[in-house]
Coordinates of C-alpha atoms and ligand atoms in Angstrom, one line a residue:
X1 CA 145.5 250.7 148.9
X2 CA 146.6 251.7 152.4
X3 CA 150.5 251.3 153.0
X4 CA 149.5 249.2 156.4
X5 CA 148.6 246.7 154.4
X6 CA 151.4 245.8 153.5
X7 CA 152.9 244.9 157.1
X8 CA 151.6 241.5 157.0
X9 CA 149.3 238.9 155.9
X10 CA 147.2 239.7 158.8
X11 CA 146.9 243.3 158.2
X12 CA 146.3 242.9 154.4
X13 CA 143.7 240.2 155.5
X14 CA 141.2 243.1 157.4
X15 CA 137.8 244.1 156.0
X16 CA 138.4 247.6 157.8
X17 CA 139.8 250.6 155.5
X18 CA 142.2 251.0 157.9
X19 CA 142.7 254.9 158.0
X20 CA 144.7 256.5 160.5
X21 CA 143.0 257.5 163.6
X22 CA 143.6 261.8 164.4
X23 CA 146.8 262.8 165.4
X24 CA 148.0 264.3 168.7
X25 CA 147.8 268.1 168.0
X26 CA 147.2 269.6 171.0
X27 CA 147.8 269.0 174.8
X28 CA 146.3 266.9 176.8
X29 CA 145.9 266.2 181.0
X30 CA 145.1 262.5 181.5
X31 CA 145.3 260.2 184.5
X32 CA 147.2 257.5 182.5
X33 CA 149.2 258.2 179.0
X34 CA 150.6 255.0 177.3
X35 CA 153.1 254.7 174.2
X36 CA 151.9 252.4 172.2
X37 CA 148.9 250.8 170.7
X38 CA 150.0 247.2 171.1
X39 CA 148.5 244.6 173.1
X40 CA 150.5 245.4 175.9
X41 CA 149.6 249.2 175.7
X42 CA 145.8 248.0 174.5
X43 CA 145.3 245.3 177.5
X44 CA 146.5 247.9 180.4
X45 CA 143.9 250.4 178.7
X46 CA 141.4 247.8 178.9
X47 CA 141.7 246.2 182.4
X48 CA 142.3 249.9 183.4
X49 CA 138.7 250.6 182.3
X50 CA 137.5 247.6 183.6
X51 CA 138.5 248.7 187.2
X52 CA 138.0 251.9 187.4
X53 CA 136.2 253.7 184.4
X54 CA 136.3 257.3 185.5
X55 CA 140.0 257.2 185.1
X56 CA 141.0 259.5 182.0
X57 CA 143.3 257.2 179.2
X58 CA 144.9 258.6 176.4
X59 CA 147.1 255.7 174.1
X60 CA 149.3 257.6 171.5
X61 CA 151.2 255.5 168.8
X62 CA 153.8 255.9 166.5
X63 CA 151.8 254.6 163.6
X64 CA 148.7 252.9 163.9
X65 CA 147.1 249.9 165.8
X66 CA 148.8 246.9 165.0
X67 CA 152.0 248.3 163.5
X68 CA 154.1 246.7 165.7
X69 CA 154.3 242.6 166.5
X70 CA 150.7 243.2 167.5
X71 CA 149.5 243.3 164.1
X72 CA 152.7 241.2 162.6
X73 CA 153.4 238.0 164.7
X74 CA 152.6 234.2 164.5
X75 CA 149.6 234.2 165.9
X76 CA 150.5 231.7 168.8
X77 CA 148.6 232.8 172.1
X78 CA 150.2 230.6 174.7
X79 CA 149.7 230.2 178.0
X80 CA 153.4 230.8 178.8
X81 CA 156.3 233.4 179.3
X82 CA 159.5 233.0 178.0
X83 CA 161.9 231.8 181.2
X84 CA 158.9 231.1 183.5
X85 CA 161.4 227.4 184.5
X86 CA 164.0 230.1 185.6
X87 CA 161.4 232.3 186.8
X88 CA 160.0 229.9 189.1
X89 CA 162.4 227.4 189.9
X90 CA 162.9 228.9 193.7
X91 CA 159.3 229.0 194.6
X92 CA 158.2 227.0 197.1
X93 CA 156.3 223.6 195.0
X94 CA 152.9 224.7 195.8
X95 CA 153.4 228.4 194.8
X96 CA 155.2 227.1 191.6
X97 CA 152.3 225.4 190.4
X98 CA 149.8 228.1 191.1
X99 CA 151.8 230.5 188.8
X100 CA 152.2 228.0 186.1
X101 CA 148.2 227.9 186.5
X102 CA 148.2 231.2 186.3
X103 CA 150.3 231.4 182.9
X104 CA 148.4 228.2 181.9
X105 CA 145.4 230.7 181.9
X106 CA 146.1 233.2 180.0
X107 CA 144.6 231.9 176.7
X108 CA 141.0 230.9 178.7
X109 CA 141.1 234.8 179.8
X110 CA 141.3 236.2 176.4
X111 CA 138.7 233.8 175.2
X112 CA 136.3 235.0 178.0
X113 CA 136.9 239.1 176.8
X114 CA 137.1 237.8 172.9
X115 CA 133.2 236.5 174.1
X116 CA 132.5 239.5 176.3
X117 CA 133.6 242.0 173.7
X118 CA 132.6 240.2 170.8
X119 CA 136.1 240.4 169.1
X120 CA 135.8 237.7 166.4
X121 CA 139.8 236.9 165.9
X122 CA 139.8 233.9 165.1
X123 CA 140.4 231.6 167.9
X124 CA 141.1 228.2 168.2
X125 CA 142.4 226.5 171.2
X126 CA 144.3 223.0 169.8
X127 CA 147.4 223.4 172.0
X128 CA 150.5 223.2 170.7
X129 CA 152.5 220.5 169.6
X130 CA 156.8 220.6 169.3
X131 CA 157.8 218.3 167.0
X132 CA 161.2 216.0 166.6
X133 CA 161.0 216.8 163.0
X134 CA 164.2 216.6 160.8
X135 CA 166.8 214.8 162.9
X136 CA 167.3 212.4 165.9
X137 CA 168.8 214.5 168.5
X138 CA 165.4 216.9 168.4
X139 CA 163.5 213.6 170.5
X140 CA 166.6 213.8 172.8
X141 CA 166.3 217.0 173.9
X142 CA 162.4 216.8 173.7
X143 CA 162.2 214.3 176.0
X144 CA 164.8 216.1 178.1
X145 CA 162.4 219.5 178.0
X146 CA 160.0 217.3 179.1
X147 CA 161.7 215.8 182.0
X148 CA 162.7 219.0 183.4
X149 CA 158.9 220.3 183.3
X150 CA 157.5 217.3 185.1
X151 CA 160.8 218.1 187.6
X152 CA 159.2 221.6 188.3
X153 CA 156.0 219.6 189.1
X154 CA 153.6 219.9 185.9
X155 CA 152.1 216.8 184.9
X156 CA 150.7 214.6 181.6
X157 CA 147.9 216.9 181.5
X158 CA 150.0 219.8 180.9
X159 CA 152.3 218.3 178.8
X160 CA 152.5 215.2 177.2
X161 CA 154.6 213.0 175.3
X162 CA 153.4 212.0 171.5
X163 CA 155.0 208.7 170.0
X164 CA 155.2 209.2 166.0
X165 CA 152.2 207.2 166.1
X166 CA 150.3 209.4 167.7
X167 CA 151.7 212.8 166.6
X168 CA 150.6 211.4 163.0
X169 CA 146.9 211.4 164.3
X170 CA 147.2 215.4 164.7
X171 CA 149.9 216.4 162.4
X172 CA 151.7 214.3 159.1
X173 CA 155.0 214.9 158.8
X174 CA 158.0 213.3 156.8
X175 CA 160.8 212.3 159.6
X176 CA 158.3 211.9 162.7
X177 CA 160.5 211.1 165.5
X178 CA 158.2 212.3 168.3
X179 CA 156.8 215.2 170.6
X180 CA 154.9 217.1 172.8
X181 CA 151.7 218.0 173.1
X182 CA 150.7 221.0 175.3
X183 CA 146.3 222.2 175.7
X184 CA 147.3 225.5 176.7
X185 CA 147.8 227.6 173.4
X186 CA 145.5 229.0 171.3
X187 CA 146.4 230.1 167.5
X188 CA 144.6 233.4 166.8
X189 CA 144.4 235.9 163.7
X190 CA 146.9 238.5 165.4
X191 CA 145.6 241.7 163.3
X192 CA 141.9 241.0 164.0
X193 CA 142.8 240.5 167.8
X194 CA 144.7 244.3 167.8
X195 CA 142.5 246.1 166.1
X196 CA 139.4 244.6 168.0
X197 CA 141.0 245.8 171.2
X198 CA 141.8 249.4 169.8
X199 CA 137.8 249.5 168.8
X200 CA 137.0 248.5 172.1
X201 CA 138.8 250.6 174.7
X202 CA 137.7 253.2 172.3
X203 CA 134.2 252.5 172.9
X204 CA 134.9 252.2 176.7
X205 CA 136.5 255.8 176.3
X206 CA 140.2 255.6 176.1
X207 CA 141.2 258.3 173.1
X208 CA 143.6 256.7 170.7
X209 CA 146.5 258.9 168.8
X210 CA 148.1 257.6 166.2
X211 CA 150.7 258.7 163.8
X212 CA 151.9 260.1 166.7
X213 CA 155.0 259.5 167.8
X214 CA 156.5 260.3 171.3
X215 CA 159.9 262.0 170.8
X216 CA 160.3 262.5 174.4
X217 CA 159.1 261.2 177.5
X218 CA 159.8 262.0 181.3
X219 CA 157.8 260.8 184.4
X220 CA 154.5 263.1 184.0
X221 CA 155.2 264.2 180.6
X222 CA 155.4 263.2 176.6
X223 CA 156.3 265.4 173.9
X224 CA 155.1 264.3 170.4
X225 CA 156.2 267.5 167.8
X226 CA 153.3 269.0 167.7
X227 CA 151.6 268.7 171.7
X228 CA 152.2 267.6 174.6
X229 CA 151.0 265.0 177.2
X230 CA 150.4 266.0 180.9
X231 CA 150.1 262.7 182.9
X232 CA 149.8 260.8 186.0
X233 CA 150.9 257.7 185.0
X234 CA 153.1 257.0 182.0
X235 CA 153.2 253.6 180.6
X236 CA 155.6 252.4 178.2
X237 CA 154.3 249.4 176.2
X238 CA 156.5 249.7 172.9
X239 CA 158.3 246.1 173.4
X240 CA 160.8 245.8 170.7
X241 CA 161.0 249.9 169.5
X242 CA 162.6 251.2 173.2
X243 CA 165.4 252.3 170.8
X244 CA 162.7 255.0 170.0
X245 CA 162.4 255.9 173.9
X246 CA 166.1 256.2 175.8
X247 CA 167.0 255.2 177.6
X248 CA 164.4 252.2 177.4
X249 CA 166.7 250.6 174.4
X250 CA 169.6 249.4 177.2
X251 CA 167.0 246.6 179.1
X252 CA 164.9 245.4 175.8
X253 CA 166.9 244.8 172.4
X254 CA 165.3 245.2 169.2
X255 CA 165.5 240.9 168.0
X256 CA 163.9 239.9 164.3
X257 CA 161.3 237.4 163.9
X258 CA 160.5 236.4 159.5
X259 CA 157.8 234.5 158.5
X260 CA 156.0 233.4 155.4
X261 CA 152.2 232.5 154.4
X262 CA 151.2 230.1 151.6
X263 CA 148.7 230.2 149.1
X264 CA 145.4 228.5 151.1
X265 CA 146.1 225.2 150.7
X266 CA 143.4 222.2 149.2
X267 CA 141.4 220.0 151.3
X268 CA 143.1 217.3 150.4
X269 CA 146.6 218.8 151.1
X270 CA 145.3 219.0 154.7
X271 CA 143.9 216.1 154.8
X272 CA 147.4 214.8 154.5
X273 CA 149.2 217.1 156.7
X274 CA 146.4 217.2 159.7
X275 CA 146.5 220.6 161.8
X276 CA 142.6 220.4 161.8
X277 CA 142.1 221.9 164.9
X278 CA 144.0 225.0 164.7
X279 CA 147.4 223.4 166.3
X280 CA 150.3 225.6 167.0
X281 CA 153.0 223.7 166.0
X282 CA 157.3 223.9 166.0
X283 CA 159.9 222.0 164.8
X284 CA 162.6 221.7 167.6
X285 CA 165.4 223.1 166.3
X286 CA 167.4 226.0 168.3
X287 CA 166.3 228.0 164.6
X288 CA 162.9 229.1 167.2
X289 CA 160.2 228.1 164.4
X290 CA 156.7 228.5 164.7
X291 CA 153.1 227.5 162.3
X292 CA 150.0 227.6 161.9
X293 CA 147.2 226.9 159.5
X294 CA 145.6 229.6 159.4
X295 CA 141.5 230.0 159.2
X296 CA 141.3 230.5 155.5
X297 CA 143.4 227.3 154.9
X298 CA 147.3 228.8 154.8
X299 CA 149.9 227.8 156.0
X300 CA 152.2 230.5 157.8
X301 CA 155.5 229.4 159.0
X302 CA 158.5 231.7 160.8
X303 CA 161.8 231.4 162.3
X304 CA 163.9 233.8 164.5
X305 CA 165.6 236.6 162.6
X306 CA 168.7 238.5 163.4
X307 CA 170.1 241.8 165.6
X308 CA 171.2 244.9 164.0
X309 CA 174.0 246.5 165.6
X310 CA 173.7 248.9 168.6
X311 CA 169.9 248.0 168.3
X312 CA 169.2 249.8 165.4
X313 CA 165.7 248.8 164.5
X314 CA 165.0 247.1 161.2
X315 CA 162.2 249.0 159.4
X316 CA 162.6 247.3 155.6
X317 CA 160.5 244.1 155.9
X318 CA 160.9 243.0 152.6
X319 CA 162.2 239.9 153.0
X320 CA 165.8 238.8 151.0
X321 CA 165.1 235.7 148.4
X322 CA 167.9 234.0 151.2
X323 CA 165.2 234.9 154.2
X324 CA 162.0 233.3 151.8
X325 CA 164.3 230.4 151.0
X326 CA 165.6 229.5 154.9
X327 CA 162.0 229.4 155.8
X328 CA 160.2 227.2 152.5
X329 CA 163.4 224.9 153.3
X330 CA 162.4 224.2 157.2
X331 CA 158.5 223.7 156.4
X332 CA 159.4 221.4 153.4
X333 CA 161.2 219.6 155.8
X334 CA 158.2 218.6 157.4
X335 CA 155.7 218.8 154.3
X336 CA 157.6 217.7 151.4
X337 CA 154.8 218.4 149.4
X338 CA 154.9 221.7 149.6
X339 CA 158.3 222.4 148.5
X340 CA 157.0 224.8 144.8
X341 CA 154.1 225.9 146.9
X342 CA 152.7 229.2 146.3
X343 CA 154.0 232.2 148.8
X344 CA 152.2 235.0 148.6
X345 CA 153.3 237.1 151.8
X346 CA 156.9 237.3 153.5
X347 CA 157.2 240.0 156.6
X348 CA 158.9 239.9 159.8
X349 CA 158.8 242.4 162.8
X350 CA 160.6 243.8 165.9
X351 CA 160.5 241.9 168.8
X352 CA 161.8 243.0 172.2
X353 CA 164.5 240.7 174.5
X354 CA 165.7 241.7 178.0
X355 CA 169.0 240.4 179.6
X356 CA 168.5 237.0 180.5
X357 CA 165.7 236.2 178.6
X358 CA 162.7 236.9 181.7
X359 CA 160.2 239.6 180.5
X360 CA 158.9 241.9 183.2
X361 CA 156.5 243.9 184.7
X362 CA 157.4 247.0 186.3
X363 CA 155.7 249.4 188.0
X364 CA 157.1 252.9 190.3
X365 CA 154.6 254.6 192.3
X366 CA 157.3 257.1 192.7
X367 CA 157.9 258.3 189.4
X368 CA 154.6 256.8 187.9
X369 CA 156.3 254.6 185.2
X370 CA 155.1 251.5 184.5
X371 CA 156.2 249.0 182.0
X372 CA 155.6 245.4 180.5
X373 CA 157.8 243.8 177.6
X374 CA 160.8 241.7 177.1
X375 CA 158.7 238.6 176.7
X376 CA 161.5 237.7 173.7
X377 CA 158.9 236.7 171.1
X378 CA 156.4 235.2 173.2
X379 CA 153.9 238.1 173.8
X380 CA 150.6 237.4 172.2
X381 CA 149.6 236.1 175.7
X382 CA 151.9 237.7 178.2
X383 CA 151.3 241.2 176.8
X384 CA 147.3 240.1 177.8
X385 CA 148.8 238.9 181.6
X386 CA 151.3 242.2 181.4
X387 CA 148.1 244.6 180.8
X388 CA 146.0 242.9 183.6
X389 CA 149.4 243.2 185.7
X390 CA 150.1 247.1 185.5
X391 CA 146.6 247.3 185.8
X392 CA 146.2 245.9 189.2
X393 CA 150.0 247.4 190.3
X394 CA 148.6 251.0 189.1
X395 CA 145.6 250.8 191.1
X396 CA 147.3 249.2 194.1
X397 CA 145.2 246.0 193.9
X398 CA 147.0 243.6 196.1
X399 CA 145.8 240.6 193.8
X400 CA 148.3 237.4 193.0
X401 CA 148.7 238.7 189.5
X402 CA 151.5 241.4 191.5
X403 CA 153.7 238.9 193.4
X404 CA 154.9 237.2 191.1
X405 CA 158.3 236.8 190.4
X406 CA 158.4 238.9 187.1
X407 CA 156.7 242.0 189.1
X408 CA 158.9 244.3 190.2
X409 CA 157.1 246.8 192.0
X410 CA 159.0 249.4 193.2
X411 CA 162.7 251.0 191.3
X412 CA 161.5 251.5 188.0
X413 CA 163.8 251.0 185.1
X414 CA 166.8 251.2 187.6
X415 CA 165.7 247.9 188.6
X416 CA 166.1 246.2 185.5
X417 CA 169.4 244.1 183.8
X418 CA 170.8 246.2 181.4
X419 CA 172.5 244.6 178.1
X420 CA 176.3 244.8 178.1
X421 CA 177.5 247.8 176.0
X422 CA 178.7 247.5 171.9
X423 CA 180.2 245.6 170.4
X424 CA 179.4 242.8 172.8
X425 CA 176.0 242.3 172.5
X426 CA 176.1 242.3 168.5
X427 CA 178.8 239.7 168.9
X428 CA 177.9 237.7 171.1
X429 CA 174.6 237.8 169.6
X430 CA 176.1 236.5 166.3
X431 CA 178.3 234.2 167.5
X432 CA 175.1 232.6 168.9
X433 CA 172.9 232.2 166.0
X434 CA 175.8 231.2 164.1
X435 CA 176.6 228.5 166.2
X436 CA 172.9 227.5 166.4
X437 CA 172.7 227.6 162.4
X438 CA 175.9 225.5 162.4
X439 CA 174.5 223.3 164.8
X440 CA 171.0 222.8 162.4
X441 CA 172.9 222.4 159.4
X442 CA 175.2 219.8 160.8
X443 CA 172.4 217.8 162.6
X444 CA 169.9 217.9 159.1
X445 CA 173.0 215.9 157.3
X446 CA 172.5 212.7 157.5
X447 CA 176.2 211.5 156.6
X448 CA 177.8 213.3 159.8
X449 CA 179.7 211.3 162.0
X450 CA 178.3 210.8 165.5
X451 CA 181.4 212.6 167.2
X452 CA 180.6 215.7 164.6
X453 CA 177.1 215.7 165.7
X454 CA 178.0 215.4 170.0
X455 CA 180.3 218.1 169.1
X456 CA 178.4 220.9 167.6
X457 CA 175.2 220.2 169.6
X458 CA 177.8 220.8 172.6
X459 CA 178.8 223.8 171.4
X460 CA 175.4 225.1 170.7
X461 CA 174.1 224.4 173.8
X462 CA 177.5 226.1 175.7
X463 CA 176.3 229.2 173.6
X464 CA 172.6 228.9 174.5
X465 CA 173.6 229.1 178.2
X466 CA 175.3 232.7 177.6
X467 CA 171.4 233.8 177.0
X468 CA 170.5 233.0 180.5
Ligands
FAD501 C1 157.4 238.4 163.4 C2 157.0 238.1 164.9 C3 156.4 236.9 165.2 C4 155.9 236.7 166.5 N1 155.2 235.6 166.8 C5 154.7 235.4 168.1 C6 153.9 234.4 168.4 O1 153.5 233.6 167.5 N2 153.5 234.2 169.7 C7 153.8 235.1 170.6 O2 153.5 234.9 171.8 N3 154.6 236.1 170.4 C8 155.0 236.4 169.1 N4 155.8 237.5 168.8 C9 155.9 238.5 169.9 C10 154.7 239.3 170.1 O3 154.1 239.6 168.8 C11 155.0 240.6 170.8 O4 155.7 240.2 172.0 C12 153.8 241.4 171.2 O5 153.0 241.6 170.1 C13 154.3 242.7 171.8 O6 153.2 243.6 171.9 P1 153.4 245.1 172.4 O7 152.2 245.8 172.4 O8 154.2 245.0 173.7 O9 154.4 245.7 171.3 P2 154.1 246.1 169.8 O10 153.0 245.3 169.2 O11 155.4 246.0 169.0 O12 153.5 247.5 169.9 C14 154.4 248.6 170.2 C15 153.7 249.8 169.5 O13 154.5 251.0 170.0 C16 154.5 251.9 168.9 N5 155.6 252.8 169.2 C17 157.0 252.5 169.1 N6 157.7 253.6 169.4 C18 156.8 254.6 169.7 C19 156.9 256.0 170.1 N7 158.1 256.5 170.3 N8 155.8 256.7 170.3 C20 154.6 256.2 170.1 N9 154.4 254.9 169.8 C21 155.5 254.1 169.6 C22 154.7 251.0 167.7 O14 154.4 251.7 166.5 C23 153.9 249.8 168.0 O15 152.6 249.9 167.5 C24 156.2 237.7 167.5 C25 156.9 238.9 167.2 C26 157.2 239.1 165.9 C27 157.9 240.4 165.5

């Protein structure tokens, strides 16, 4: 059996014999050389094909296709980027609305090239729906979410509120309290979606490397150990390993994401939890969780994971029986009935966060560097708006998709927010989580008293606002 197997569900799940693709053994003269064979790195191949086919694109990667979050993640496509409220916020109303339309999109776009490409993945476009789940205060600051997104000027149609009653006619859980219902996300079999896009810029002529990795990189050339990589452009699309590229590691932090997958699940146990239209769905806590049933009938159910110091990079993804256990508690939460059930695959990945939580786009004509990333474990889509992004900002389209407020279009890295030096950020990381886990276990006991309750969801929510 191959070892990528082993990365995730999804990867174990493919019919393919997944072999290795040739490595990088002797140099090369592109146009455009990118790290990575990611969505992000796969998407800028693609559009970049799209636009102009004569252009010469080599992607090398570390591994193989899909080794990173590509090939790992939760499979929620959304038609969102992390921070797009704080993104937005000073656009004038009518330019707001036309980027949220934008990001509201993205999922209608990959189903269009899914079609055109005929990358079978796994789609389903139910929306998503955030539940108040497990304790009261969840419908509070639901309902204040909500408010604050019909402040910005999106509507009932965007986002809309679910009484229990009506939550119950998509998804059954135990303590219903409420929640939202948004159309634009899709769920999708991550894996499927990564290595169909490898196969098809390959067949549009992009050479893929892999097992490859870049142990050097300056604008116009990469080093791998055994060639090296004349280039144009260089685009860095390695999200959560910059660690592996300095000084890329000081603007996006390696952040863990866990998750689990169930046994597939009986008819009727669906029949009494719902989910039939392939729902994304959360539980509100500040834990970051995220399901899906997936197409074969699992469920698969994650939560945020933690930060190594000085951003080392976590490489053993065999989760800790404490890790399994954190994540069967929150779904059985919601499903009770599936407290013994069956879990057959436990993984996690390396996600990447940038200072203040707002991904970007970043492209120098100067130096010919151009990166997407930082989308803080909400890629799956973004890295699909990123690709179309650097696409257009390579190629000097003057197109909408490069004025927006995430672009930055001239500086390079120097233009980004770097993270505060060690031991701050592993601190202040920690000191974070742990006041969000505090805050969760609190909240879930029932007996607390009501000033304990005011108390540490104050304190949470102080510590949340250090993020921004
Ligand atoms: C567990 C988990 C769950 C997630 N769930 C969701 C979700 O449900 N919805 C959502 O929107 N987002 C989710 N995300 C985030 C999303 O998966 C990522 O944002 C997205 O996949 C990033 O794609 P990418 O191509 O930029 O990076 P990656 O997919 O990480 O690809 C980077 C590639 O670069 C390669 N590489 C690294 N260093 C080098 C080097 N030096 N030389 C050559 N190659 C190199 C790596 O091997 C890797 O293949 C999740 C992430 C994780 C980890």
């Amino acid at each position: 059996m191959s070892a990528w197997r082993t990365i995730s569900l999804w990867m174990d799940q493919l019919d393919e014999p997944l072999l290795a693709r040739p490595a990088l053994e002797q140099d090369l003269d592109v146009d455009v050389a990118i790290i990575g064979a990611g969505y992000t790195g796969l998407w800028t191949a693609y559009y970049l094909k799209r636009l102009a086919p004569g252009l010469n694109i080599a992607v090398v990667e570390a591994n193989i296709a899909g080794f990173g979050a590509s090939g790992r993640n939760g499979g929620w496509l959304m038609g969102n980027l992390l921070g797009e409220d704080r993104l937005l916020a000073d656009l004038p109303a009518q330019q707001r609305r036309a980027s949220f339309d934008l990001l509201h999109g993205i999922p209608d776009e990959v189903e269009i090239i899914l079609e055109r490409e005929g990358i079978d993945c796994d789609y389903r476009k139910g929306g998503v729906l955030y539940c108040a789940a497990r304790y009261p205060e969840q419908e509070a600051s639901l309902r204040q979410y909500l408010d604050s997104l019909y402040r910005q000027g999106l509507s009932e149609s965007d986002y809309r509120w679910l009484t229990p009653r009506q939550l119950a006619q998509q998804i059954r859980i135990a303590k219903p309290y409420g929640g939202i219902h948004a159309p634009h996300v899709a769920t999708i079999h991550p894996a499927k979606l990564v290595r169909g896009l490898a196969r098809t810029v390959e067949r549009m002529g992009v050479n893929i490397y892999e097992n490859s990795p870049i142990t050097q990189w300056q604008p116009g050339r990469l080093r791998t150990a055994k060639a090296q990589v004349r280039s144009h452009w260089i685009v860095l699309a390695v999200e959560g390993y910059a660690a592996t590229l300095p000084p890329l590691g000081r603007y996006q932090l390696p952040v863990q994401s866990l998750l689990v997958a169930t046994e597939p699940l009986s008819a009727a146990t669906w029949d009494e939890i719902g989910l039939s239209r392939g729902q994304a769905f959360s539980e509100s806590s500040r834990q970051v969780t995220y399901g899906q049933r997936t197409a074969d009938n699992r469920l698969v159910f994650g939560a945020r994971g933690g930060y190594q110091f000085a951003g080392k990079l976590r490489h053993d993804f065999d989760l800790t029986s404490g890790e399994v256990a954190l994540r069967r508690y929150l779904f059985s939460e919601l499903f009770p009935q599936l407290k013994n059930v069956r879990i057959t695959h436990a993984w996690g990945g390396n996600l990447g966060m940038s200072r203040r939580f707002k991904p970007h786009m970043v492209c120098d004509q100067a130096s010919g560097i151009a990166l997407s990333g930082g989308y803080g474990g909400e890629g799956v889509g973004a890295s699909n708006l990123g690709g179309r992004t650097l696409a257009d900002l390579i190629l000097q389209r003057d197109t909408d998709l490069v004025r927006q407020p995430w672009v930055i279009p001239q500086g390079g890295l120097d233009a980004l927010k770097t993270w505060e030096p060690e031991p701050c950020r592993w601190l202040g990381y920690n000191a974070i989580i742990r006041s969000f886990v505090h805050e969760d276990q609190t909240l879930a006991n029932p007996a607390t008293a009501p000033w304990r309750r005011k108390l540490v969801s104050r304190v949470a929510g102080f510590m949340e606002g250090f993020m921004h």
